[in-house]
C-alpha cells in the first residue's frame, strides 16, 4: 500500500462537473489500494475575485483579514469534494489548515510553514479515510489564519507529502507536465519526462508557471518526488526529482523567457570605488531587486553601469537612479522598456564547455543582438530586444536539439 498525495489546481476543480471528475480519479487511486491525501486549490478565478474584493473595500486591506478572506476559496472546494466522495460511499473528511494543523509564521499573505503535525491525519488514514485538505492555508501560533502566497497550494501539497513521508506527490494541473519551452510560441516544445529540482527552480523562477517556486525548494529539501501531470487525461507527466547521472548528459533541458524586465543604464560615471554600491543601495532600500548587472569601464576613466529591474518597479527605480546618478556626476540615464530575457537551463552545462558559445552563435546567426549576459552553473541568460523573443526561443530550442527527443547534441 502506498501513501499518495494528490493536489488538484483551480482549473481541475473549476466547476461542479470537474469536482466530480476529481472525485472519480481520487476514488480510482483509493480503490487501487492506496492511502490518500488530496489537496485542493480554490475554483479557478475564485482567489482573484476575493483579492479584488479586498482591494475594492479599501486601499490597504489589513493583512490578517486579507488571509481570512482569500483562504475561503479552498474551504469551498474541500467541502464539495468530501461531500461528493461520501455520497459515492467513500470515507472522506475535509481538513482546513488549522485542523491539520499546518503551523506557519505570522507573515500574512506570504506565510512560511514551520511545522505540520501528522497525528490527526495518520489516525484518519489508518481508518481508511480519504483526507481532503485545503491548500494555501495555514495557522499561526496564536490561531490566526494565514496563507502561503499565490500558488501556495503546491507548497501545501509538497509539505504534507514531506510530513507524511508520502511515496509520491502528484500535482494535477491543466497541462501534461513541464515543457522544454512555451508550447504557445514554439511548436516543437515537448514534455520533459524527468527534471532535477535545481533545473526546475531555474525554470520556475523564469516563468514556467506550473509549480510555485517555494514548493520546489521544499521538495528539494525533503526529497519529495513531485509528479506534475494533467487531471484531464492519464498521460505520464513530468517527474521533478533528485538529480542523477543521466540528467547530466543532457546539455539543455529547457528554454524560458521573461518579458517583464526593463533596463536602466547610467552613462559615463567617473570610475571610482563605491559606484556600484552608491547606485544599488538606494534601490535595495526601496525593496527593489535588481536582476542583471553589467559594468563597462573605458580607458578614459569612465564607466557605464547597466542593470535590469522588473516592469512593476521601473518607475520608482528610475526616479531613485536619476537622483543617485546626479550625485555621482553621471552624464546621463538611459532606459529601455522593450527588452526580454531568454535563458537556457541544464545540468549538463556544468560538465560541457561550449554551451554559451553555441547559444551566442545561434543568436548571432539570426542577427539578434545580445545586450547583457549572465550565467550561473546551470543557466545562461541573455537580454535582447523584446521583438526577437519568440525567434530566439525557437532557434535555441532547435539548436540544442530539444524539438526532437532522439537528437541530443554532444
Ligand atoms: N488559490 C490560491 C491562488 O490562487 C492558491 C493556489 O491556487 O495554489 O493563489
Ligand atoms: Mg498553481
Coordinates of C-alpha atoms and ligand atoms in Angstrom, one line a residue:
X1 CA 0.0 0.0 0.0
X2 CA 1.4 3.4 -1.0
X3 CA 0.7 6.8 0.6
X4 CA -0.2 9.2 -2.2
X5 CA -0.7 12.9 -2.0
X6 CA -2.6 14.4 -4.9
X7 CA -3.1 18.1 -5.5
X8 CA -5.6 19.4 -7.9
X9 CA -5.3 23.0 -9.1
X10 CA -8.0 25.6 -9.8
X11 CA -9.0 24.5 -13.3
X12 CA -9.3 20.9 -12.2
X13 CA -11.9 21.9 -9.6
X14 CA -13.2 24.8 -11.6
X15 CA -16.9 23.7 -11.6
X16 CA -19.1 21.0 -10.1
X17 CA -18.6 18.7 -13.1
X18 CA -14.9 18.9 -12.7
X19 CA -15.0 18.3 -9.0
X20 CA -17.0 15.2 -9.8
X21 CA -14.3 14.2 -12.2
X22 CA -11.7 14.7 -9.5
X23 CA -13.8 12.5 -7.1
X24 CA -13.7 9.7 -9.7
X25 CA -9.9 10.0 -10.1
X26 CA -9.5 10.0 -6.3
X27 CA -11.8 7.0 -5.9
X28 CA -9.8 5.1 -8.5
X29 CA -6.5 5.7 -6.7
X30 CA -8.1 4.7 -3.4
X31 CA -9.6 1.6 -4.9
X32 CA -6.2 0.6 -6.2
X33 CA -5.3 0.1 -2.5
X34 CA -3.6 3.4 -1.6
X35 CA -3.9 5.8 1.3
X36 CA -4.7 9.1 0.0
X37 CA -4.4 12.8 1.0
X38 CA -6.0 15.2 -1.6
X39 CA -5.0 18.8 -1.5
X40 CA -7.2 21.3 -3.4
X41 CA -6.9 24.9 -4.7
X42 CA -9.9 27.2 -4.9
X43 CA -12.0 27.1 -8.1
X44 CA -10.1 28.9 -10.8
X45 CA -10.7 32.6 -10.7
X46 CA -12.0 32.5 -7.2
X47 CA -8.9 33.7 -5.4
X48 CA -8.5 36.6 -7.9
X49 CA -12.1 37.6 -7.2
X50 CA -11.5 37.6 -3.5
X51 CA -8.4 39.6 -3.9
X52 CA -10.3 42.1 -6.0
X53 CA -13.0 42.4 -3.3
X54 CA -10.3 43.2 -0.7
X55 CA -8.8 45.9 -2.9
X56 CA -12.3 47.4 -3.6
X57 CA -13.3 47.7 0.0
X58 CA -10.3 49.8 1.0
X59 CA -6.9 51.0 -0.3
X60 CA -4.7 49.0 2.1
X61 CA -6.6 45.9 3.3
X62 CA -5.5 44.6 6.7
X63 CA -3.3 41.6 6.1
X64 CA -4.8 39.4 8.8
X65 CA -8.3 39.9 7.4
X66 CA -6.9 39.5 3.9
X67 CA -5.9 36.0 4.7
X68 CA -9.2 35.2 6.3
X69 CA -10.8 36.3 3.1
X70 CA -8.6 34.8 0.4
X71 CA -8.3 31.4 2.2
X72 CA -12.1 30.9 1.9
X73 CA -12.0 29.7 -1.7
X74 CA -10.3 26.5 -0.6
X75 CA -12.8 25.9 2.1
X76 CA -15.5 25.6 -0.6
X77 CA -13.7 23.1 -2.8
X78 CA -12.6 20.7 0.0
X79 CA -16.1 20.6 1.4
X80 CA -17.6 19.9 -2.0
X81 CA -15.1 17.1 -2.8
X82 CA -15.5 15.5 0.6
X83 CA -19.3 15.6 0.2
X84 CA -19.1 14.1 -3.3
X85 CA -16.8 11.2 -2.1
X86 CA -19.1 10.5 0.8
X87 CA -22.1 10.4 -1.5
X88 CA -20.2 7.8 -3.6
X89 CA -19.8 5.6 -0.5
X90 CA -16.2 6.5 0.5
X91 CA -15.0 7.6 3.9
X92 CA -13.7 11.1 3.4
X93 CA -13.1 14.2 5.6
X94 CA -12.2 17.8 4.8
X95 CA -9.3 19.4 6.7
X96 CA -8.8 23.1 6.9
X97 CA -5.3 24.4 7.5
X98 CA -5.8 24.8 11.2
X99 CA -7.4 21.4 11.5
X100 CA -4.3 19.6 10.3
X101 CA -2.7 21.8 11.7
X102 CA -0.3 23.4 9.3
X103 CA 1.5 25.8 11.6
X104 CA 3.2 28.8 9.9
X105 CA 4.8 32.0 10.9
X106 CA 2.6 35.1 11.1
X107 CA 3.7 36.7 7.8
X108 CA 0.2 37.1 6.5
X109 CA -0.3 36.6 2.7
X110 CA 3.2 35.0 2.4
X111 CA 3.5 32.8 5.5
X112 CA 6.1 30.1 5.8
X113 CA 5.3 26.6 7.1
X114 CA 7.0 25.9 10.4
X115 CA 5.5 22.6 11.4
X116 CA 2.9 20.1 10.3
X117 CA 1.6 17.6 12.8
X118 CA 0.7 14.3 11.3
X119 CA -1.2 12.8 14.2
X120 CA -4.8 13.6 13.2
X121 CA -4.1 12.7 9.6
X122 CA -2.4 9.4 10.5
X123 CA -5.4 8.3 12.5
X124 CA -7.8 9.0 9.7
X125 CA -5.6 7.4 7.1
X126 CA -5.3 4.2 9.2
X127 CA -9.1 4.2 9.4
X128 CA -9.3 4.2 5.6
X129 CA -10.5 7.8 5.3
X130 CA -9.5 9.9 2.3
X131 CA -8.2 13.2 3.6
X132 CA -9.2 16.3 1.6
X133 CA -7.0 19.1 2.7
X134 CA -7.3 22.8 1.9
X135 CA -4.3 24.1 0.1
X136 CA -2.8 27.6 0.6
X137 CA -3.9 27.8 4.2
X138 CA -2.1 27.6 7.5
X139 CA -2.5 28.8 11.0
X140 CA 0.0 30.8 13.1
X141 CA 0.9 30.0 16.7
X142 CA -1.8 32.3 18.1
X143 CA -4.5 30.7 15.9
X144 CA -4.8 33.3 13.1
X145 CA -5.5 32.0 9.6
X146 CA -2.5 32.5 7.3
X147 CA -2.0 31.9 3.6
X148 CA 1.2 30.8 1.8
X149 CA 1.3 33.2 -1.1
X150 CA -0.3 33.0 -4.5
X151 CA 0.0 29.5 -5.9
X152 CA 0.7 28.2 -2.4
X153 CA -1.4 25.1 -2.6
X154 CA 1.5 23.4 -4.5
X155 CA 3.6 24.1 -1.4
X156 CA 0.8 22.8 0.9
X157 CA 0.8 19.5 -1.1
X158 CA 4.6 19.0 -1.1
X159 CA 4.8 19.9 2.6
X160 CA 2.1 17.4 3.5
X161 CA 3.9 14.8 1.4
X162 CA 7.1 15.6 3.3
X163 CA 5.5 15.4 6.7
X164 CA 3.8 12.1 6.0
X165 CA 6.7 10.7 4.0
X166 CA 4.4 10.0 1.2
X167 CA 5.6 7.8 -1.7
X168 CA 4.7 10.4 -4.2
X169 CA 3.2 13.9 -4.5
X170 CA 1.2 14.2 -7.7
X171 CA 0.4 17.8 -8.8
X172 CA -2.6 17.7 -11.2
X173 CA -2.9 20.7 -13.4
X174 CA -4.3 21.6 -16.9
X175 CA -1.2 20.8 -18.8
X176 CA 0.6 17.5 -19.3
X177 CA 3.7 18.5 -17.4
X178 CA 6.7 20.8 -17.7
X179 CA 7.7 21.6 -21.2
X180 CA 11.0 22.3 -22.8
X181 CA 9.7 25.8 -23.6
X182 CA 6.4 27.6 -24.0
X183 CA 4.3 25.5 -26.5
X184 CA 2.4 28.7 -27.4
X185 CA 5.4 30.1 -29.2
X186 CA 7.4 27.0 -30.2
X187 CA 5.6 24.2 -32.0
X188 CA 8.4 21.7 -31.2
X189 CA 8.1 22.2 -27.4
X190 CA 7.8 18.8 -25.8
X191 CA 7.1 17.4 -22.4
X192 CA 10.1 16.7 -20.1
X193 CA 9.9 13.3 -18.5
X194 CA 12.3 13.9 -15.6
X195 CA 13.9 17.0 -14.3
X196 CA 16.1 17.9 -11.3
X197 CA 14.9 20.2 -8.5
X198 CA 17.6 22.7 -9.4
X199 CA 16.6 22.9 -13.1
X200 CA 13.0 23.2 -12.1
X201 CA 13.8 26.0 -9.8
X202 CA 15.5 27.9 -12.6
X203 CA 12.7 27.2 -15.0
X204 CA 10.1 28.1 -12.4
X205 CA 11.7 31.4 -11.4
X206 CA 12.0 32.2 -15.1
X207 CA 8.3 31.9 -15.7
X208 CA 7.4 28.2 -16.2
X209 CA 4.2 28.7 -14.2
X210 CA 3.5 25.1 -13.4
X211 CA 4.7 25.0 -9.8
X212 CA 5.1 27.6 -7.1
X213 CA 8.9 28.1 -6.6
X214 CA 8.7 27.5 -2.9
X215 CA 7.1 24.1 -3.4
X216 CA 10.2 23.0 -5.4
X217 CA 12.5 24.3 -2.7
X218 CA 10.5 22.3 -0.2
X219 CA 10.6 19.2 -2.4
X220 CA 14.4 19.5 -2.8
X221 CA 14.9 20.0 0.9
X222 CA 12.8 17.0 1.9
X223 CA 13.5 14.9 -1.2
X224 CA 9.9 14.6 -2.2
X225 CA 9.3 13.2 -5.7
X226 CA 6.8 15.5 -7.4
X227 CA 4.9 14.3 -10.4
X228 CA 3.3 17.1 -12.4
X229 CA 0.6 15.8 -14.6
X230 CA -2.8 16.6 -16.2
X231 CA -6.1 15.9 -14.4
X232 CA -7.8 15.6 -17.8
X233 CA -6.0 12.5 -19.1
X234 CA -3.9 9.6 -17.9
X235 CA -0.7 10.6 -19.5
X236 CA 2.5 10.4 -17.6
X237 CA 3.7 13.9 -16.7
X238 CA 7.0 15.3 -15.5
X239 CA 8.8 13.9 -12.5
X240 CA 10.7 16.5 -10.6
X241 CA 13.2 14.6 -8.6
X242 CA 16.8 14.5 -7.3
X243 CA 19.4 14.7 -10.0
X244 CA 21.1 11.6 -11.4
X245 CA 23.9 11.0 -13.8
X246 CA 21.6 10.5 -16.8
X247 CA 20.3 14.1 -16.3
X248 CA 23.8 15.4 -16.5
X249 CA 24.1 14.1 -20.1
X250 CA 21.5 16.5 -21.3
X251 CA 23.1 19.8 -22.1
X252 CA 20.0 22.0 -22.1
X253 CA 16.7 20.9 -20.5
X254 CA 14.6 23.9 -21.1
X255 CA 14.4 27.4 -22.5
X256 CA 12.5 30.2 -20.9
X257 CA 11.9 33.8 -21.5
X258 CA 10.6 36.7 -19.4
X259 CA 9.2 39.9 -20.8
X260 CA 8.7 41.7 -17.6
X261 CA 12.0 43.3 -17.2
X262 CA 13.3 46.8 -18.1
X263 CA 16.8 48.2 -18.5
X264 CA 18.3 51.2 -16.9
X265 CA 21.8 52.4 -17.9
X266 CA 23.8 55.1 -16.1
X267 CA 26.2 56.6 -18.6
X268 CA 29.7 57.9 -18.1
X269 CA 30.1 57.8 -14.4
X270 CA 33.6 58.7 -13.2
X271 CA 35.2 55.3 -12.3
X272 CA 35.8 55.2 -8.6
X273 CA 35.4 52.6 -5.8
X274 CA 31.9 52.6 -4.4
X275 CA 29.9 53.5 -7.6
X276 CA 28.0 50.2 -7.7
X277 CA 27.1 50.4 -4.0
X278 CA 26.1 54.1 -4.4
X279 CA 23.8 53.2 -7.3
X280 CA 22.3 50.0 -6.0
X281 CA 21.8 50.5 -2.3
X282 CA 19.0 53.1 -2.6
X283 CA 17.2 50.6 -4.8
X284 CA 17.6 47.8 -2.3
X285 CA 16.5 50.1 0.5
X286 CA 13.3 50.7 -1.5
X287 CA 12.9 46.9 -1.8
X288 CA 13.5 46.9 -5.5
X289 CA 15.5 43.9 -6.7
X290 CA 18.0 44.2 -9.5
X291 CA 18.4 41.2 -11.7
X292 CA 21.2 41.5 -14.2
X293 CA 24.1 44.0 -13.9
X294 CA 26.7 44.9 -16.4
X295 CA 29.5 47.4 -15.9
X296 CA 31.9 48.6 -18.7
X297 CA 35.0 50.7 -17.9
X298 CA 36.5 52.7 -20.7
X299 CA 40.1 53.7 -20.9
X300 CA 39.4 57.4 -20.2
X301 CA 38.3 56.6 -16.6
X302 CA 34.6 56.5 -17.1
X303 CA 32.2 53.6 -16.5
X304 CA 28.7 52.7 -17.9
X305 CA 26.6 50.9 -15.4
X306 CA 23.6 49.0 -16.7
X307 CA 21.1 46.9 -14.8
X308 CA 17.6 45.4 -15.1
X309 CA 14.6 45.7 -12.8
X310 CA 11.0 44.3 -13.2
X311 CA 8.5 46.4 -15.1
X312 CA 6.5 46.8 -11.9
X313 CA 9.4 48.5 -10.2
X314 CA 10.6 50.5 -13.2
X315 CA 9.1 54.0 -12.5
X316 CA 10.3 54.0 -8.9
X317 CA 13.7 52.6 -9.8
X318 CA 14.2 55.2 -12.5
X319 CA 13.4 58.0 -10.1
X320 CA 15.8 56.7 -7.5
X321 CA 18.5 56.1 -10.1
X322 CA 18.3 59.6 -11.6
X323 CA 18.8 61.1 -8.2
X324 CA 21.8 58.9 -7.4
X325 CA 23.2 59.4 -10.9
X326 CA 23.2 63.2 -10.4
X327 CA 25.0 62.9 -7.1
X328 CA 27.9 60.9 -8.6
X329 CA 28.1 63.1 -11.7
X330 CA 26.9 60.6 -14.3
X331 CA 26.4 62.1 -17.7
X332 CA 23.0 60.5 -18.5
X333 CA 20.5 57.9 -17.5
X334 CA 19.1 55.9 -20.4
X335 CA 16.2 53.4 -20.3
X336 CA 14.8 50.6 -22.5
X337 CA 11.4 49.1 -21.7
X338 CA 11.2 46.7 -24.6
X339 CA 13.7 44.1 -23.6
X340 CA 13.3 40.4 -22.8
X341 CA 15.4 37.9 -21.1
X342 CA 15.9 34.5 -22.7
X343 CA 17.6 31.7 -20.7
X344 CA 18.8 28.2 -21.3
X345 CA 18.8 25.8 -18.3
X346 CA 20.5 22.5 -18.0
X347 CA 22.6 20.4 -15.6
X348 CA 24.8 19.3 -18.5
X349 CA 26.3 22.8 -18.8
X350 CA 28.4 22.1 -15.7
X351 CA 30.4 19.5 -17.4
X352 CA 30.4 20.6 -21.0
X353 CA 32.2 23.5 -22.4
X354 CA 30.9 25.5 -25.4
X355 CA 27.3 25.7 -24.4
X356 CA 27.5 29.5 -24.1
X357 CA 29.3 29.8 -27.4
X358 CA 26.7 27.8 -29.1
X359 CA 23.9 30.0 -27.6
X360 CA 25.6 33.2 -28.8
X361 CA 26.4 31.8 -32.2
X362 CA 22.9 30.7 -32.7
X363 CA 21.5 34.2 -31.9
X364 CA 24.2 35.9 -34.0
X365 CA 23.2 33.8 -36.9
X366 CA 19.7 35.3 -36.7
X367 CA 21.1 38.8 -36.4
X368 CA 19.9 39.0 -32.8
X369 CA 22.0 41.4 -30.7
X370 CA 22.8 40.4 -27.2
X371 CA 22.7 43.3 -24.8
X372 CA 23.5 41.7 -21.5
X373 CA 24.6 38.2 -20.3
X374 CA 24.5 36.5 -17.0
X375 CA 25.5 32.9 -16.1
X376 CA 25.2 30.5 -13.3
X377 CA 26.3 26.9 -13.0
X378 CA 23.2 25.6 -14.8
X379 CA 21.8 28.7 -16.6
X380 CA 22.8 31.2 -19.2
X381 CA 20.6 34.3 -19.7
X382 CA 20.8 37.0 -22.3
X383 CA 18.9 40.2 -22.6
X384 CA 17.7 41.0 -26.1
X385 CA 15.3 43.3 -27.9
X386 CA 11.8 42.1 -26.9
X387 CA 10.7 41.9 -30.5
X388 CA 13.0 38.9 -31.1
X389 CA 11.9 36.9 -28.1
X390 CA 9.9 34.3 -29.9
X391 CA 12.5 33.9 -32.7
X392 CA 15.3 33.5 -30.1
X393 CA 13.4 30.8 -28.2
X394 CA 12.6 28.9 -31.4
X395 CA 16.1 28.9 -32.8
X396 CA 17.7 28.0 -29.4
X397 CA 15.2 25.2 -29.0
X398 CA 16.3 23.8 -32.3
X399 CA 20.0 24.4 -31.8
X400 CA 20.0 22.4 -28.6
X401 CA 18.1 19.5 -30.1
X402 CA 15.1 19.9 -27.9
X403 CA 12.5 19.6 -30.6
X404 CA 13.3 16.0 -31.3
X405 CA 13.8 13.8 -28.3
X406 CA 16.1 11.4 -30.1
X407 CA 18.6 14.1 -31.2
X408 CA 20.6 15.3 -28.2
X409 CA 23.8 17.1 -29.3
X410 CA 27.0 16.0 -27.5
Ligands
LIG1 N1 -6.0 29.6 -4.6 C1 -4.7 30.1 -4.4 C2 -4.2 31.0 -5.5 O1 -5.0 31.2 -6.5 C3 -3.7 29.1 -4.1 C4 -3.4 28.1 -5.3 O2 -4.2 28.0 -6.2 O3 -2.4 27.5 -5.3 O4 -3.2 31.6 -5.5
LIG2 MG1 -1.0 26.9 -9.3

